[in-house]
XYZ file of C-alpha atoms in Angstrom:
532
model
C -31.048 41.271 -180.912
C -29.918 44.380 -179.238
C -32.397 47.419 -179.392
C -29.991 49.296 -181.816
C -29.392 46.234 -183.883
C -31.314 47.645 -186.994
C -28.949 50.727 -186.873
C -25.902 48.334 -187.493
C -24.583 47.863 -190.994
C -25.518 44.677 -192.827
C -22.820 42.098 -192.316
C -24.022 39.597 -195.054
C -26.833 40.279 -197.530
C -28.068 37.602 -199.958
C -29.800 39.045 -202.917
C -31.840 37.132 -205.606
C -29.677 34.008 -204.999
C -30.423 31.152 -207.359
C -28.669 27.682 -207.002
C -28.849 25.145 -209.830
C -27.344 21.622 -210.524
C -26.786 20.114 -213.949
C -27.977 16.380 -213.819
C -28.345 13.560 -216.380
C -31.989 14.531 -216.474
C -31.273 18.092 -217.206
C -31.005 21.189 -215.215
C -32.551 21.340 -211.690
C -32.968 24.587 -209.851
C -32.779 24.160 -206.006
C -33.062 27.855 -204.949
C -35.403 30.143 -206.688
C -34.117 33.758 -206.194
C -34.298 34.195 -202.525
C -32.868 37.322 -200.415
C -32.184 37.803 -196.778
C -29.528 39.539 -194.666
C -27.854 39.389 -191.153
C -26.156 42.040 -189.110
C -23.510 41.956 -186.440
C -24.545 40.463 -183.211
C -27.843 39.087 -184.712
C -29.048 35.661 -185.017
C -31.410 34.661 -188.102
C -32.717 31.172 -188.532
C -33.383 29.523 -191.795
C -35.780 26.893 -191.506
C -37.489 24.226 -193.635
C -37.954 20.650 -194.439
C -35.289 18.603 -196.063
C -34.666 19.514 -199.578
C -36.134 23.124 -199.083
C -32.705 24.629 -200.233
C -31.705 26.038 -196.981
C -28.293 24.317 -196.804
C -27.528 24.697 -200.584
C -27.874 28.595 -200.072
C -25.305 28.572 -197.492
C -23.120 26.215 -199.433
C -23.301 28.584 -202.333
C -22.286 31.444 -199.982
C -18.997 29.628 -198.916
C -18.181 28.607 -202.489
C -18.688 25.001 -201.658
C -21.187 23.627 -204.253
C -20.289 20.497 -206.060
C -18.923 20.726 -209.694
C -22.396 20.528 -211.152
C -23.589 23.231 -209.027
C -24.080 26.851 -209.943
C -25.103 30.104 -208.226
C -26.152 33.353 -209.533
C -27.336 36.437 -207.719
C -25.385 38.368 -205.174
C -23.956 37.330 -201.752
C -22.394 40.549 -200.370
C -20.094 40.289 -197.052
C -19.189 43.789 -196.050
C -20.107 44.775 -199.428
C -17.965 42.385 -201.265
C -19.674 39.762 -203.653
C -18.658 36.224 -202.778
C -20.560 34.803 -205.902
C -17.882 33.983 -208.429
C -15.016 34.981 -206.176
C -11.752 33.031 -206.937
C -10.891 30.151 -204.539
C -7.733 32.114 -203.284
C -9.780 35.187 -202.168
C -12.458 32.937 -200.639
C -9.911 30.976 -198.635
C -8.993 34.164 -197.092
C -12.496 34.664 -195.793
C -13.838 31.256 -194.940
C -12.532 29.617 -191.900
C -11.241 33.023 -190.708
C -13.769 35.827 -191.035
C -16.701 33.302 -191.846
C -16.847 30.095 -189.745
C -19.040 27.159 -190.714
C -20.352 24.142 -188.820
C -21.373 21.600 -191.349
C -24.451 19.236 -190.738
C -22.332 15.976 -191.190
C -19.191 16.170 -189.215
C -17.755 12.803 -190.318
C -17.735 14.038 -193.841
C -15.977 17.267 -192.634
C -13.260 15.713 -190.735
C -10.338 13.997 -192.335
C -10.180 10.366 -191.200
C -6.492 10.215 -191.714
C -5.560 13.113 -189.462
C -5.849 13.420 -185.725
C -8.369 16.034 -184.219
C -5.433 18.054 -182.910
C -3.793 18.384 -186.175
C -7.072 19.470 -187.875
C -7.587 22.138 -185.258
C -3.995 23.303 -185.180
C -3.400 23.903 -188.839
C -6.196 26.359 -189.680
C -5.387 28.304 -186.375
C -1.686 28.486 -187.501
C -2.441 29.480 -190.965
C -5.250 32.258 -190.112
C -3.805 33.630 -186.925
C -0.175 33.348 -187.999
C 1.075 31.917 -184.803
C 3.374 29.112 -183.876
C 2.447 25.309 -183.328
C 2.739 25.671 -179.514
C 0.419 28.701 -179.240
C -1.905 27.244 -181.843
C -2.021 23.830 -179.600
C -3.072 25.883 -176.662
C -5.705 27.661 -178.534
C -7.178 24.440 -179.778
C -7.078 22.811 -176.272
C -8.999 25.922 -175.159
C -11.738 25.444 -177.820
C -11.820 21.852 -176.994
C -12.548 22.648 -173.381
C -15.090 25.214 -174.222
C -17.265 22.760 -176.145
C -16.848 20.376 -173.196
C -14.850 17.548 -175.127
C -13.743 15.196 -172.172
C -10.183 14.639 -171.590
C -9.127 17.158 -174.224
C -5.406 16.567 -174.048
C -5.748 12.956 -175.020
C -8.658 13.716 -177.491
C -6.023 15.997 -179.379
C -4.249 12.643 -180.533
C -7.579 10.709 -181.306
C -9.050 10.099 -184.806
C -12.575 11.123 -185.882
C -13.537 7.514 -185.778
C -12.606 7.241 -182.263
C -15.246 9.762 -181.121
C -19.018 9.744 -180.882
C -21.276 11.755 -183.410
C -21.783 14.229 -180.760
C -18.157 14.494 -179.988
C -17.328 14.873 -183.555
C -19.907 17.694 -183.785
C -18.426 19.600 -180.897
C -14.981 19.329 -182.651
C -16.530 20.935 -185.729
C -17.987 23.678 -183.573
C -14.734 24.330 -182.016
C -13.032 24.361 -185.415
C -15.525 26.973 -186.720
C -15.052 29.280 -183.724
C -11.293 29.030 -183.031
C -10.448 32.119 -185.251
C -13.017 34.444 -183.731
C -15.232 34.931 -186.950
C -17.242 37.902 -187.614
C -20.060 35.599 -189.060
C -21.001 31.953 -188.140
C -22.886 29.784 -190.525
C -24.190 26.822 -188.359
C -26.023 24.170 -190.443
C -27.781 21.866 -188.126
C -25.055 22.255 -185.557
C -26.873 20.299 -182.749
C -28.566 17.544 -184.626
C -26.024 14.965 -183.527
C -26.106 16.088 -179.853
C -28.049 14.776 -176.847
C -30.474 17.401 -175.450
C -28.322 18.180 -172.492
C -25.254 18.930 -174.269
C -27.359 20.716 -177.088
C -28.413 23.349 -174.371
C -24.688 23.859 -173.467
C -23.524 24.322 -177.072
C -26.227 26.831 -177.681
C -25.220 28.716 -174.647
C -21.636 28.726 -175.766
C -22.254 29.896 -179.194
C -24.760 32.889 -177.673
C -21.851 33.765 -175.211
C -19.229 34.003 -178.076
C -21.613 35.972 -180.082
C -22.138 38.460 -177.247
C -18.390 38.771 -176.597
C -17.356 39.036 -180.176
C -20.536 40.749 -181.886
C -20.570 37.721 -184.141
C -23.489 37.427 -186.766
C -25.020 33.904 -186.875
C -27.058 32.339 -189.675
C -28.597 29.212 -187.861
C -29.932 26.520 -190.200
C -32.142 24.123 -188.519
C -35.185 21.897 -188.646
C -35.546 21.994 -184.799
C -38.042 24.822 -184.258
C -37.663 24.649 -180.466
C -34.043 25.555 -180.775
C -34.896 28.285 -183.282
C -37.395 29.819 -181.012
C -34.832 29.925 -178.355
C -31.949 31.587 -180.044
C -33.077 33.556 -183.212
C -34.338 37.094 -183.580
C -35.505 36.695 -187.055
C -36.550 33.586 -189.021
C -36.904 32.789 -192.823
C -39.032 29.853 -193.597
C -38.008 27.933 -196.962
C -40.052 25.684 -198.987
C -39.018 24.051 -202.310
C -36.315 26.691 -202.990
C -38.403 29.979 -201.944
C -38.562 31.907 -199.027
C -42.477 31.678 -198.233
C -42.563 33.523 -194.909
C -40.171 35.695 -192.658
C -40.269 37.999 -189.784
C -39.411 38.272 -186.127
C -39.257 34.648 -184.785
C -41.905 35.089 -182.050
C -44.458 36.809 -184.413
C -43.871 33.913 -187.091
C -44.358 31.102 -184.700
C -47.133 32.458 -182.804
C -49.090 33.824 -185.766
C -47.808 31.923 -188.979
C -49.336 33.150 -192.047
C -48.241 30.377 -194.451
C -49.917 26.848 -194.532
C -46.421 25.465 -194.939
C -45.176 27.190 -191.733
C -48.095 26.020 -189.848
C -47.485 22.564 -190.952
C -43.833 22.787 -189.897
C -44.801 23.794 -186.396
C -47.304 21.013 -186.061
C -44.909 18.347 -187.420
C -43.221 15.572 -185.559
C -43.377 11.817 -184.961
C -46.531 10.579 -183.476
C -48.440 7.479 -182.396
C -46.900 4.180 -181.309
C -45.647 1.139 -183.165
C -47.753 -2.074 -183.204
C -46.333 -4.301 -180.473
C -44.578 -7.593 -181.624
C -45.898 -10.779 -180.870
C -45.725 -12.141 -177.332
C -44.516 -15.431 -178.528
C -42.184 -13.945 -181.087
C -38.854 -16.078 -181.273
C -35.562 -14.506 -180.059
C -33.449 -13.202 -182.696
C -30.487 -11.979 -180.786
C -29.231 -11.886 -177.164
C -26.173 -10.920 -175.370
C -25.056 -11.080 -171.803
C -22.068 -9.680 -169.845
C -20.820 -7.761 -172.753
C -17.582 -5.656 -172.302
C -15.816 -3.334 -174.799
C -12.535 -1.712 -174.456
C -10.804 0.992 -176.450
C -7.071 1.832 -176.653
C -3.942 0.144 -175.192
C -1.927 0.296 -172.153
C -2.185 3.568 -170.338
C -4.799 4.779 -172.847
C -7.100 1.709 -172.467
C -10.563 2.391 -171.241
C -13.816 0.549 -170.747
C -16.396 1.764 -173.304
C -19.165 -0.780 -172.437
C -19.435 -2.718 -169.155
C -21.500 -5.900 -168.290
C -24.156 -4.982 -170.797
C -26.996 -7.393 -172.165
C -30.209 -7.575 -173.899
C -32.810 -9.909 -175.568
C -34.253 -9.001 -178.963
C -37.305 -10.673 -180.381
C -38.361 -10.777 -183.974
C -40.436 -7.830 -184.956
C -39.334 -5.913 -181.568
C -37.626 -2.582 -181.354
C -35.154 -1.965 -178.650
C -34.472 1.784 -178.270
C -30.994 2.527 -176.761
C -30.629 5.973 -175.322
C -28.342 7.962 -173.513
C -25.984 11.018 -173.751
C -23.248 11.543 -176.458
C -20.404 9.169 -175.493
C -22.457 6.846 -173.249
C -21.592 3.797 -175.267
C -24.900 3.322 -177.050
C -23.322 3.134 -180.518
C -20.397 1.107 -179.282
C -22.903 -1.535 -177.677
C -24.854 -2.058 -180.799
C -21.898 -2.481 -183.037
C -20.358 -4.908 -180.547
C -23.595 -6.846 -180.841
C -23.142 -7.001 -184.606
C -19.474 -8.150 -184.315
C -18.280 -4.814 -185.773
C -16.230 -4.147 -182.687
C -14.121 -6.724 -180.624
C -15.748 -7.631 -177.239
C -15.948 -10.026 -174.482
C -18.958 -11.871 -173.284
C -21.617 -13.796 -175.094
C -23.667 -12.969 -178.171
C -26.189 -15.193 -179.790
C -27.905 -14.814 -183.066
C -30.542 -17.321 -184.275
C -29.382 -19.794 -181.420
C -25.759 -19.640 -182.770
C -23.049 -18.440 -180.422
C -21.257 -15.729 -182.446
C -19.132 -14.350 -179.719
C -15.814 -15.367 -180.919
C -16.546 -15.274 -184.744
C -13.998 -13.546 -186.798
C -14.509 -11.417 -189.860
C -14.672 -14.516 -192.262
C -17.162 -16.376 -190.075
C -19.324 -13.333 -189.770
C -19.319 -12.629 -193.593
C -22.184 -15.015 -194.557
C -24.404 -13.448 -191.656
C -23.793 -9.873 -192.761
C -26.807 -9.881 -195.074
C -29.007 -10.614 -192.122
C -27.396 -8.002 -189.818
C -27.615 -4.610 -191.488
C -26.795 -1.115 -190.449
C -28.355 2.372 -191.289
C -25.762 4.969 -189.987
C -26.294 8.363 -188.501
C -24.563 10.111 -191.196
C -26.036 9.126 -194.529
C -23.969 11.232 -196.710
C -20.854 9.860 -195.097
C -22.019 6.448 -195.642
C -22.828 6.660 -199.360
C -19.998 6.799 -201.822
C -19.973 10.054 -203.877
C -18.491 8.195 -206.888
C -21.360 5.574 -207.039
C -24.794 6.174 -208.541
C -27.652 5.405 -206.312
C -28.520 2.247 -208.245
C -25.003 0.927 -207.635
C -25.010 1.919 -203.899
C -28.345 0.137 -203.366
C -27.268 -2.888 -205.091
C -23.708 -3.096 -203.749
C -24.407 -5.701 -201.184
C -25.998 -8.125 -203.752
C -22.749 -8.160 -205.606
C -21.291 -9.723 -202.436
C -23.915 -12.030 -201.208
C -25.799 -12.846 -204.485
C -22.924 -12.766 -207.086
C -25.025 -14.903 -209.416
C -27.479 -12.243 -210.148
C -27.426 -10.613 -213.484
C -27.140 -6.788 -213.959
C -30.756 -6.772 -215.073
C -31.821 -8.880 -211.985
C -29.857 -6.409 -209.728
C -31.529 -3.499 -211.182
C -35.027 -4.883 -210.859
C -34.156 -5.386 -207.224
C -32.931 -1.966 -206.876
C -36.142 -0.549 -208.435
C -38.266 -2.573 -205.945
C -36.207 -1.437 -203.070
C -36.345 2.267 -203.927
C -40.148 1.872 -204.345
C -40.471 0.332 -200.753
C -38.702 3.433 -199.365
C -40.973 5.740 -201.588
C -38.227 7.075 -203.871
C -38.753 7.259 -207.519
C -36.604 4.482 -209.308
C -35.886 6.981 -212.254
C -33.452 8.763 -209.823
C -31.248 5.592 -209.387
C -28.769 6.958 -211.970
C -28.140 10.134 -209.885
C -25.290 10.741 -207.240
C -25.884 11.247 -203.434
C -24.987 14.908 -203.319
C -28.097 15.475 -205.734
C -30.242 14.439 -202.897
C -31.595 15.876 -199.650
C -30.662 14.425 -196.290
C -34.060 12.743 -195.869
C -33.709 11.268 -199.403
C -30.291 10.073 -198.696
C -31.370 8.311 -195.537
C -34.169 6.492 -197.609
C -31.377 5.381 -199.935
C -29.468 4.053 -196.904
C -32.500 2.164 -195.664
C -33.042 0.626 -199.236
C -29.480 -0.478 -199.281
C -29.975 -2.367 -196.221
C -33.511 -3.894 -196.870
C -32.619 -5.155 -200.274
C -30.654 -7.999 -198.685
C -33.918 -8.977 -196.606
C -32.162 -8.755 -193.318
C -33.215 -10.195 -189.975
C -31.880 -7.465 -187.662
C -31.383 -3.886 -188.588
C -29.135 -1.506 -186.466
C -30.474 2.074 -186.811
C -27.882 4.473 -185.435
C -29.573 7.909 -185.199
C -31.317 7.466 -188.339
C -33.546 10.719 -187.853
C -31.057 13.015 -186.135
C -30.167 15.042 -189.096
C -33.744 15.322 -190.516
C -36.480 17.938 -189.975
C -39.680 16.930 -187.978
C -41.685 16.487 -191.038
C -39.194 14.072 -192.627
C -38.431 12.430 -189.170
C -42.321 11.481 -189.122
C -42.122 10.049 -192.762
C -39.024 7.994 -191.890
C -40.658 6.739 -188.527
C -43.771 5.801 -190.524
C -41.621 4.046 -193.173
C -39.625 2.065 -190.740
C -42.665 0.844 -188.774
C -44.205 -0.068 -192.123
C -41.044 -2.036 -193.310
C -40.969 -3.877 -189.883
C -44.552 -4.952 -190.128
C -44.060 -6.093 -193.749
C -40.854 -8.051 -193.205
C -40.875 -8.897 -189.509
C -37.685 -6.881 -188.950
C -36.056 -6.472 -185.531
C -34.477 -3.065 -184.812
C -31.917 -1.765 -182.515
C -32.735 1.763 -182.469
C -30.082 4.337 -181.189
C -31.361 7.928 -180.650
C -30.871 10.885 -178.308
C -34.338 11.987 -179.505
C -36.838 10.677 -177.025
C -39.867 11.804 -178.922
C -38.713 9.601 -181.792
C -37.741 6.746 -179.509
C -41.429 6.819 -177.982
C -42.854 6.501 -181.477
C -40.552 3.596 -182.442
C -39.479 1.392 -179.458
C -41.151 -1.481 -177.651
C -38.488 -1.526 -175.045
C -35.804 1.115 -174.019
C -32.320 0.570 -172.693
C -30.934 3.746 -170.806
C -26.921 3.982 -170.952
C -24.628 6.108 -168.845
C -20.812 5.751 -168.823
C -20.959 2.408 -170.734
C -23.481 0.788 -168.428
C -27.204 -0.151 -168.982
C -28.733 1.719 -165.964
C -32.279 1.114 -166.729
C -34.136 -1.161 -169.018
C -37.902 -1.724 -169.440
C -40.994 -1.348 -171.568
C -40.897 1.892 -173.507
C -43.826 3.566 -171.962
C -42.963 2.512 -168.370
C -39.387 3.930 -168.762
C -40.636 7.227 -170.387
C -43.685 7.766 -168.017
C -42.228 6.240 -164.692
C -38.449 6.378 -164.910
C -36.595 4.722 -161.970
C -33.289 6.495 -162.225
C -32.397 10.185 -161.736
C -30.339 10.360 -164.956
C -33.373 9.060 -166.879
C -35.594 11.717 -165.503
C -33.021 14.394 -166.346
C -32.961 13.051 -170.022
C -36.750 13.036 -170.192
C -37.037 16.475 -168.642
C -34.461 17.943 -171.246
C -36.326 16.229 -174.047
C -39.879 17.338 -172.949
C -39.364 20.595 -171.223
C -43.031 21.205 -171.255
C -43.623 18.346 -168.994
C -44.588 14.599 -169.708
C -43.154 12.380 -172.184
C-alpha cells in the first residue's frame, strides 16, 4: 500500500453484511454482520477455512447468491449500495468496473463456447468496440497470463485445457476491461507454484498501473503474506481478527488465527505391503489431442506400476500431461500402448467393455462443485453409481448405503437432502469422495483433490484419504501441484514435463534428492524456505 493510501477515498465498503440461506431444515445464516473496506491501489485479503463465509460475502457483493440466499446490510461501491440493486444496474458494474475471478473455473466457463468467444463478447459489450479489436484485446490478455499458443487456444473449448490454464483464462477475462476493483476468490489454487508467482506478479503490475483495488480471498497464507497490505480473518461467519498483514501473521491475537498459521498436511502414509499385488500397470502410453495440423502429443511413452494399497503421486506444472496420463490409464481418453488392470489387458477396451469395470476405477475431480449436479440432492449424488452398478437395490437399501458412505467421510447423513451449493468446498469434496467409495473401488484417481481447500481442511482430507486407504486397501493415483500434500500422501512420485515422465522414484528420494533440474525447480518453488 502506498504511504498515502489511507488518504484515498474508500472504493468498496461492506457494512454489517449478513448472508443467509433458506434450507429444508430452516434458515441458516452463513455471514453474521461483518464489515470491511478496500481503497484504490490497496490489496486486502479475507482468509479463513472452508465454510467460514468468505466467498459467500463476495458472492453477495456481486449479486450472485443462489435463489435461496439473501443478503442484508450495505455494500457500498463508490457510495452506491449494491445490496438489492436490480440486475440491469448490477450488470453495468460487474465485469466492467468490478471484475471477479471465481474459485472454480470449470463452472464459470461455458462448455459449449470457445475460449475466444467467451473473452470477446464481454469486451465488445463493456468497451463498445468491434469484434476485430475485441479479438486483439482477448489475445493480448491470453499472452499476459501466459497461455501457450494463444491464437490456437482462442478456438479451444474449456474441456480441452488443463485446470491451471482455465484459471488463467478466468483471470484474463476478469482483467480484460481494466476494472477498478478485482475480487479474486482463490485465484491461484489450480496453478502450480511456478505459474502462481507469475500470476500474482501480473495482478500486482496491473494494480500498480490501473490503481485497482483488490480483494483477495485465499486459504494460502503464504500468498496472502506476500501480496496483501491488510487481512481480515473469518471464522464461522464472523471476522475474528483484522489488521496489517505482517502484524496479524507475526503476532496473532486470536486462537483461530494461530491455528490457521500452524495448519497444513503432516506426517507420512503407512507404506503398502512389499508383497502387495499389482492392481494396474501401463507401458509405452501415448495420448494425442486434435487432428491434422492441430494434432499434438499430450503424453509420450509413459508407464507405471500401481500396487494394492499404494499411492503414486503424479506431479508437474499445469499442462504437463499429468491429468491426461491418469485419465488415459482409466480409459477415459483414447491412447496407444499397453494398460493392464487386474491381469486383464484393457488397452483396446471400448466404452461398453469398460462399463462393468467402472465401479472399480473411480475418480474424484479437482472441481467438486463442477462435478456435482446442482439439481440433485447429496443423497441422490452419492447413490447415483449404485443405480447403474447395483440396479437391484431398493430405495431404502440405497439410502442406507448413502448414510454409511457419508459417515465414512465424516459428514452428517442428515444433510443428504440438501443441495451442493449449500456446502463448503471441503464438504463438497467429501461428498465427491463418498460418491466414489460407495461403490467399493479398487483404484481411485484423485485429480487435485485438495487444491481448492484451505490448509486446515487439506489436512483433514489427507487424513481421511489415508484412513480410507488403510481401511479398504485402496490404490490411489494422486495428481497434485502441491508437493507438501504429495509428500504426506505418496509412496512413489512421477514427475512429468511436456507430456513425459522425467523422474520416477520413492517419494522421499525424489523430494529429498531429486535427479532432474526441473524437479529441483518445482521443489524450490514449493518449499522456498529450503528442504522438502
